[in-house]
Coordinates of C-alpha atoms in Angstrom, one line a residue:
M154 CA -23.5 -1.5 0.0
V155 CA -19.9 -2.7 -0.6
I156 CA -19.6 -4.2 2.8
Q157 CA -22.8 -6.3 2.4
A158 CA -21.6 -7.5 -1.0
E159 CA -18.3 -8.6 0.4
Q160 CA -20.0 -10.4 3.3
L161 CA -22.1 -12.4 0.8
V162 CA -19.0 -13.3 -1.2
E163 CA -17.4 -14.5 2.0
Q164 CA -20.4 -16.6 3.0
R165 CA -20.5 -18.3 -0.3
K166 CA -16.8 -19.0 -0.3
R167 CA -17.1 -20.5 3.2
K168 CA -19.8 -22.9 2.0
R169 CA -17.5 -24.2 -0.7
Q170 CA -14.4 -24.2 1.5
P171 CA -15.7 -24.8 5.1
E172 CA -12.1 -25.5 6.3
Y173 CA -10.9 -22.2 5.0
T174 CA -9.9 -19.5 7.5
L175 CA -9.1 -16.0 6.5
T176 CA -5.5 -15.0 6.9
Y177 CA -6.2 -11.3 7.4
R178 CA -8.9 -8.8 7.5
S179 CA -9.0 -5.4 5.8
L180 CA -9.3 -2.0 7.4
Y181 CA -12.4 -0.4 6.0
R182 CA -13.8 3.1 6.0
A183 CA -16.8 4.5 4.2
D184 CA -14.4 6.5 2.0
G185 CA -12.0 3.7 1.2
T186 CA -9.7 1.0 2.5
V187 CA -6.1 0.5 3.1
K188 CA -4.4 -1.9 0.7
F189 CA -3.4 -5.0 2.6
K190 CA -1.8 -8.1 1.1
L191 CA -0.1 -10.8 3.1
S192 CA 0.4 -14.5 3.2
R193 CA 0.5 -17.0 6.1
E194 CA -0.4 -20.6 7.0
L195 CA -4.1 -20.9 7.6
S196 CA -4.8 -19.5 11.0
Q197 CA -7.0 -16.7 12.3
I198 CA -5.3 -13.5 13.3
D199 CA -7.2 -10.7 14.9
I200 CA -5.9 -7.3 13.7
S201 CA -8.2 -4.6 15.1
T202 CA -7.2 -0.9 15.0
E203 CA -10.8 0.3 15.4
N204 CA -10.1 1.9 18.8
M205 CA -6.9 3.6 17.5
L206 CA -7.8 4.7 14.0
G207 CA -11.6 4.7 14.0
L208 CA -11.7 1.8 11.5
T209 CA -14.2 -1.0 11.2
E210 CA -13.1 -4.6 10.4
I211 CA -14.7 -6.7 7.7
S212 CA -13.8 -10.0 6.2
V213 CA -12.7 -10.3 2.5
A214 CA -12.2 -13.2 0.2
A215 CA -8.9 -15.0 -0.1
T216 CA -7.3 -17.4 -2.6
I217 CA -6.5 -20.8 -1.2
H218 CA -3.2 -22.5 -2.3
R219 CA -4.0 -26.1 -1.5
A220 CA -0.4 -27.4 -2.2
S221 CA 1.2 -25.1 0.3
N222 CA -1.7 -25.0 2.7
K223 CA -1.5 -21.2 2.7
A224 CA -4.0 -18.5 2.1
Q225 CA -3.2 -15.3 0.3
R226 CA -5.5 -12.3 0.3
S227 CA -4.9 -9.6 -2.3
L228 CA -7.0 -6.4 -2.0
V229 CA -6.5 -3.3 -4.1
R230 CA -9.3 -0.8 -3.8
P231 CA -9.3 2.9 -4.8
I232 CA -8.9 5.2 -1.9
D233 CA -8.8 9.0 -1.8
P234 CA -5.8 9.5 0.5
Q235 CA -4.1 12.7 1.5
Y236 CA -0.4 12.7 1.8
L237 CA 1.7 14.3 4.5
S238 CA 2.4 17.3 2.3
H239 CA -1.3 18.1 2.6
I240 CA -1.1 18.6 6.4
E241 CA -2.0 22.2 7.4
S242 CA -0.7 22.6 10.9
L243 CA 2.0 21.3 13.2
E244 CA -0.6 20.0 15.7
E245 CA -2.2 17.9 12.9
F246 CA 1.2 16.6 11.8
R247 CA 2.1 15.5 15.3
Y248 CA -1.2 13.6 15.6
I249 CA -1.0 11.9 12.2
F250 CA 2.7 11.0 12.6
L251 CA 2.2 9.5 16.0
Q252 CA -0.8 7.5 14.8
L253 CA 1.3 6.1 11.9
V254 CA 4.0 5.0 14.4
R255 CA 1.4 3.3 16.6
C256 CA -0.3 1.6 13.7
H257 CA 3.0 0.2 12.6
R258 CA 3.5 -1.1 16.1
V259 CA 0.1 -2.7 16.3
V260 CA 0.5 -4.6 13.1
H261 CA 3.9 -5.9 14.1
V262 CA 2.8 -7.0 17.6
K263 CA -0.4 -8.6 16.3
T264 CA 1.1 -10.4 13.3
G265 CA 4.8 -10.4 13.6
S266 CA 5.0 -8.5 10.3
V267 CA 7.4 -5.8 9.1
H268 CA 6.1 -3.4 6.6
G269 CA 9.0 -3.4 4.2
D270 CA 8.6 -0.1 2.4
L271 CA 7.8 2.9 4.6
N272 CA 7.9 6.1 2.5
L273 CA 5.9 9.2 1.8
N274 CA 3.7 7.5 -0.7
N275 CA 2.2 5.0 1.8
L276 CA 2.0 7.2 4.9
V277 CA -1.4 8.8 4.3
F278 CA -4.4 10.1 6.1
M279 CA -8.1 10.7 5.3
R280 CA -10.6 13.1 6.9
D281 CA -14.1 12.4 8.1
E282 CA -17.0 14.6 7.4
G283 CA -16.0 16.9 10.3
G284 CA -12.4 17.2 9.0
T285 CA -10.8 15.0 11.7
P286 CA -7.9 13.1 10.2
S287 CA -7.3 9.3 10.5
S288 CA -3.9 7.9 9.7
H289 CA -3.4 5.0 7.3
L290 CA -0.3 2.9 6.8
N291 CA -0.9 1.9 3.2
D292 CA 0.8 -0.5 0.7
W293 CA 1.3 -3.7 2.6
D294 CA 2.2 -5.8 -0.4
A295 CA 5.9 -5.6 0.6
A296 CA 5.1 -6.8 4.2
K297 CA 6.5 -10.0 5.5
L298 CA 5.8 -12.2 8.5
V299 CA 8.9 -12.5 10.6
P300 CA 8.8 -15.2 13.3
A301 CA 10.9 -14.6 16.4
D302 CA 13.8 -16.8 15.2
E303 CA 13.9 -15.5 11.6
T304 CA 14.6 -12.3 9.7
Y305 CA 13.1 -11.0 6.4
R306 CA 15.4 -10.2 3.6
M307 CA 14.2 -7.3 1.6
P308 CA 13.6 -8.2 -2.2
T309 CA 15.9 -6.2 -4.4
T310 CA 13.0 -5.4 -6.6
R311 CA 11.6 -3.2 -3.9
R312 CA 14.6 -1.0 -3.9
C313 CA 13.1 1.8 -6.0
A314 CA 14.5 5.3 -6.1
G315 CA 11.4 6.8 -4.5
T316 CA 12.0 5.0 -1.2
A317 CA 15.8 5.5 -0.9
P318 CA 15.6 8.5 1.4
F319 CA 13.6 6.6 4.0
V320 CA 15.3 3.2 3.9
A321 CA 17.2 2.1 7.1
I322 CA 21.0 2.1 6.6
D323 CA 21.2 -1.7 7.2
L324 CA 18.7 -2.3 4.4
L325 CA 20.9 -0.4 1.9
C326 CA 23.3 -3.4 2.0
E327 CA 23.1 -6.5 -0.1
D328 CA 20.5 -9.1 1.0
P329 CA 19.8 -7.3 4.3
P330 CA 17.8 -8.8 7.1
H331 CA 14.7 -6.7 7.8
L332 CA 13.8 -6.1 11.5
Y333 CA 11.2 -4.0 13.3
R334 CA 13.7 -1.4 14.3
H335 CA 14.3 -0.6 10.7
G336 CA 10.8 0.7 10.5
L337 CA 11.5 3.0 13.4
E338 CA 14.6 4.3 11.6
S339 CA 12.5 5.0 8.5
F340 CA 10.1 7.0 10.6
L341 CA 13.1 9.1 11.7
Y342 CA 14.0 9.8 8.1
V343 CA 10.4 10.7 7.3
L344 CA 10.4 13.1 10.2
I345 CA 13.6 14.8 9.0
W346 CA 12.4 15.0 5.4
C347 CA 9.0 16.5 6.4
A348 CA 10.6 19.0 8.8
I349 CA 12.8 20.3 5.9
H350 CA 10.4 20.2 3.0
L351 CA 6.8 20.7 4.3
N352 CA 5.3 24.1 4.6
L353 CA 2.3 23.0 6.8
N354 CA -0.1 24.9 4.6
G355 CA -1.0 22.1 2.3
S356 CA 2.1 22.5 0.2
E357 CA 5.8 21.4 0.1
A358 CA 9.1 22.7 -1.2
S359 CA 9.3 22.5 -5.0
R360 CA 12.8 21.1 -5.0
I361 CA 14.8 18.8 -2.8
K362 CA 16.8 20.7 -0.3
K363 CA 20.6 20.5 -0.8
V364 CA 21.3 19.1 2.7
L365 CA 19.3 15.9 1.7
E366 CA 20.3 15.5 -1.9
G367 CA 22.7 12.8 -0.9
W368 CA 19.8 10.7 0.3
T369 CA 18.3 10.6 -3.2
H370 CA 21.2 10.3 -5.7
G371 CA 23.8 7.7 -6.4
T372 CA 24.1 4.0 -5.5
W373 CA 22.3 2.6 -2.4
G374 CA 25.7 2.4 -0.8
A375 CA 26.3 6.1 -1.4
V376 CA 22.9 6.9 0.1
G377 CA 23.8 4.9 3.1
S378 CA 27.1 6.7 3.5
H379 CA 25.3 10.1 3.5
K380 CA 22.9 8.9 6.2
E381 CA 25.7 7.5 8.3
K382 CA 26.9 11.1 8.8
L383 CA 23.9 11.6 11.1
F384 CA 25.2 9.0 13.5
A385 CA 29.0 9.3 13.2
S386 CA 30.8 10.3 16.4
K387 CA 32.1 13.5 14.8
A388 CA 28.9 14.3 12.9
T389 CA 28.1 17.6 14.5
K390 CA 28.7 19.6 11.3
Y391 CA 26.2 17.5 9.3
R392 CA 23.7 17.4 12.1
K393 CA 23.9 21.2 12.4
S394 CA 23.2 21.6 8.7
I395 CA 20.1 19.4 9.1
Y396 CA 18.9 21.4 12.1
L397 CA 19.5 24.7 10.2
A398 CA 17.4 23.5 7.3
I399 CA 14.3 22.8 9.4
T400 CA 11.5 25.1 8.5
P401 CA 10.3 27.6 11.1
E402 CA 6.9 25.8 11.2
F403 CA 8.7 22.6 12.4
R404 CA 11.0 24.3 14.9
P405 CA 8.8 23.4 17.9
I406 CA 9.5 19.7 17.3
Q407 CA 13.1 19.9 16.4
R408 CA 13.8 18.3 19.7
W409 CA 12.1 15.1 18.4
I410 CA 14.7 14.8 15.7
Q411 CA 17.6 15.5 18.0
T412 CA 16.7 13.0 20.6
L413 CA 15.8 10.3 18.0
I414 CA 19.2 10.8 16.3
Y415 CA 20.9 10.2 19.7
I416 CA 19.1 6.9 20.1
F417 CA 20.3 5.6 16.7
D418 CA 23.8 7.1 17.4
D419 CA 24.4 4.1 19.7
M420 CA 24.3 1.7 16.8
E421 CA 28.1 1.7 16.5
S422 CA 28.6 0.5 20.1
P423 CA 31.4 -2.2 20.2
D424 CA 29.5 -4.2 22.8
A425 CA 27.6 -7.3 21.8
W426 CA 23.9 -6.7 21.5
D427 CA 20.5 -8.0 20.5
E428 CA 20.4 -7.3 16.8
D429 CA 16.7 -6.7 16.7
T430 CA 16.8 -3.8 19.2
L431 CA 20.5 -2.8 19.1
N432 CA 20.9 -4.1 22.6
G433 CA 17.7 -2.4 23.7
T434 CA 18.7 1.1 22.5
V435 CA 16.1 1.1 19.7
T436 CA 12.7 0.0 20.8
Y437 CA 9.2 1.4 20.2
E438 CA 9.1 2.4 23.9
K439 CA 12.3 4.4 23.7
F440 CA 11.3 5.9 20.4
M441 CA 8.2 7.3 21.9
A442 CA 9.9 8.3 25.1
A443 CA 12.5 10.3 23.1
I444 CA 9.8 12.5 21.7
G445 CA 7.9 12.8 25.0
E446 CA 5.0 10.6 24.1
N447 CA 3.3 7.9 26.0
P448 CA 4.1 4.6 24.3
R449 CA 0.9 2.9 25.6
I450 CA -1.5 1.5 23.1
T451 CA -4.7 0.4 24.8
L452 CA -5.3 -2.2 22.0
L453 CA -2.1 -3.9 23.0
D454 CA -2.5 -4.0 26.8
G455 CA -1.3 -7.3 28.0
Q456 CA 0.8 -8.0 24.9
A457 CA 4.5 -7.5 24.2

């Protein structure tokens, strides 16, 4: 089996490098794994989402960089993911979306990492033999460890057209600092995009809806300007056009979008604030409360 083969490789590597400690572990399922690539000084970090996502942890081999005393693990395995457009009911969408938000939170709390590139291509799910979905936050090669006193500046090479609709407004600027709340903002854009384009029957709209075309064309600055319309003090007209474009299938959770927009609407407050949370207005807890969900993650009990 694959898992046994990897364990043997790991055992042999440890015999050659007894001082070597894995930087990360992969998240493994019988039908595939999530791609996970990160670097950090040699230290053991326990990232377990087994209770949350039904995954099993295994160790994988890493490459040791002696000069920098850092270990880098690069894992790219084929998986057979299904994308959000394949979701077939609103109940299933709610479940998968919430699991993705929680997964994003777990990795950040456990490792101090920000994902770096949340978009529809790496928000995926897979089904077990009984058809039950499990969410997977894929493509961690853009992830970065962000210590409490540092920020991560997004590489310009990661600014590809396919991600533009989901990038936080701050990150559309030159050399932007990347913070955890930017991931939450990306989830808002994902939610809006899905509510307007997905049919919840395994298909999606064949063309980008006009109301969101400005999120996909032009310079990054132009894309940011279009998104800012959501949060401007006199943005009622644009917001209304967004709400009117939501498909009938997504109407039951339109309130999610409305309340989340109000959270980010406070970003222009003139008061001094904590940049990482916009003075406490944009946090995981408030994000979940805005959509009426319990923010608790059992795996993180006792942690920040």
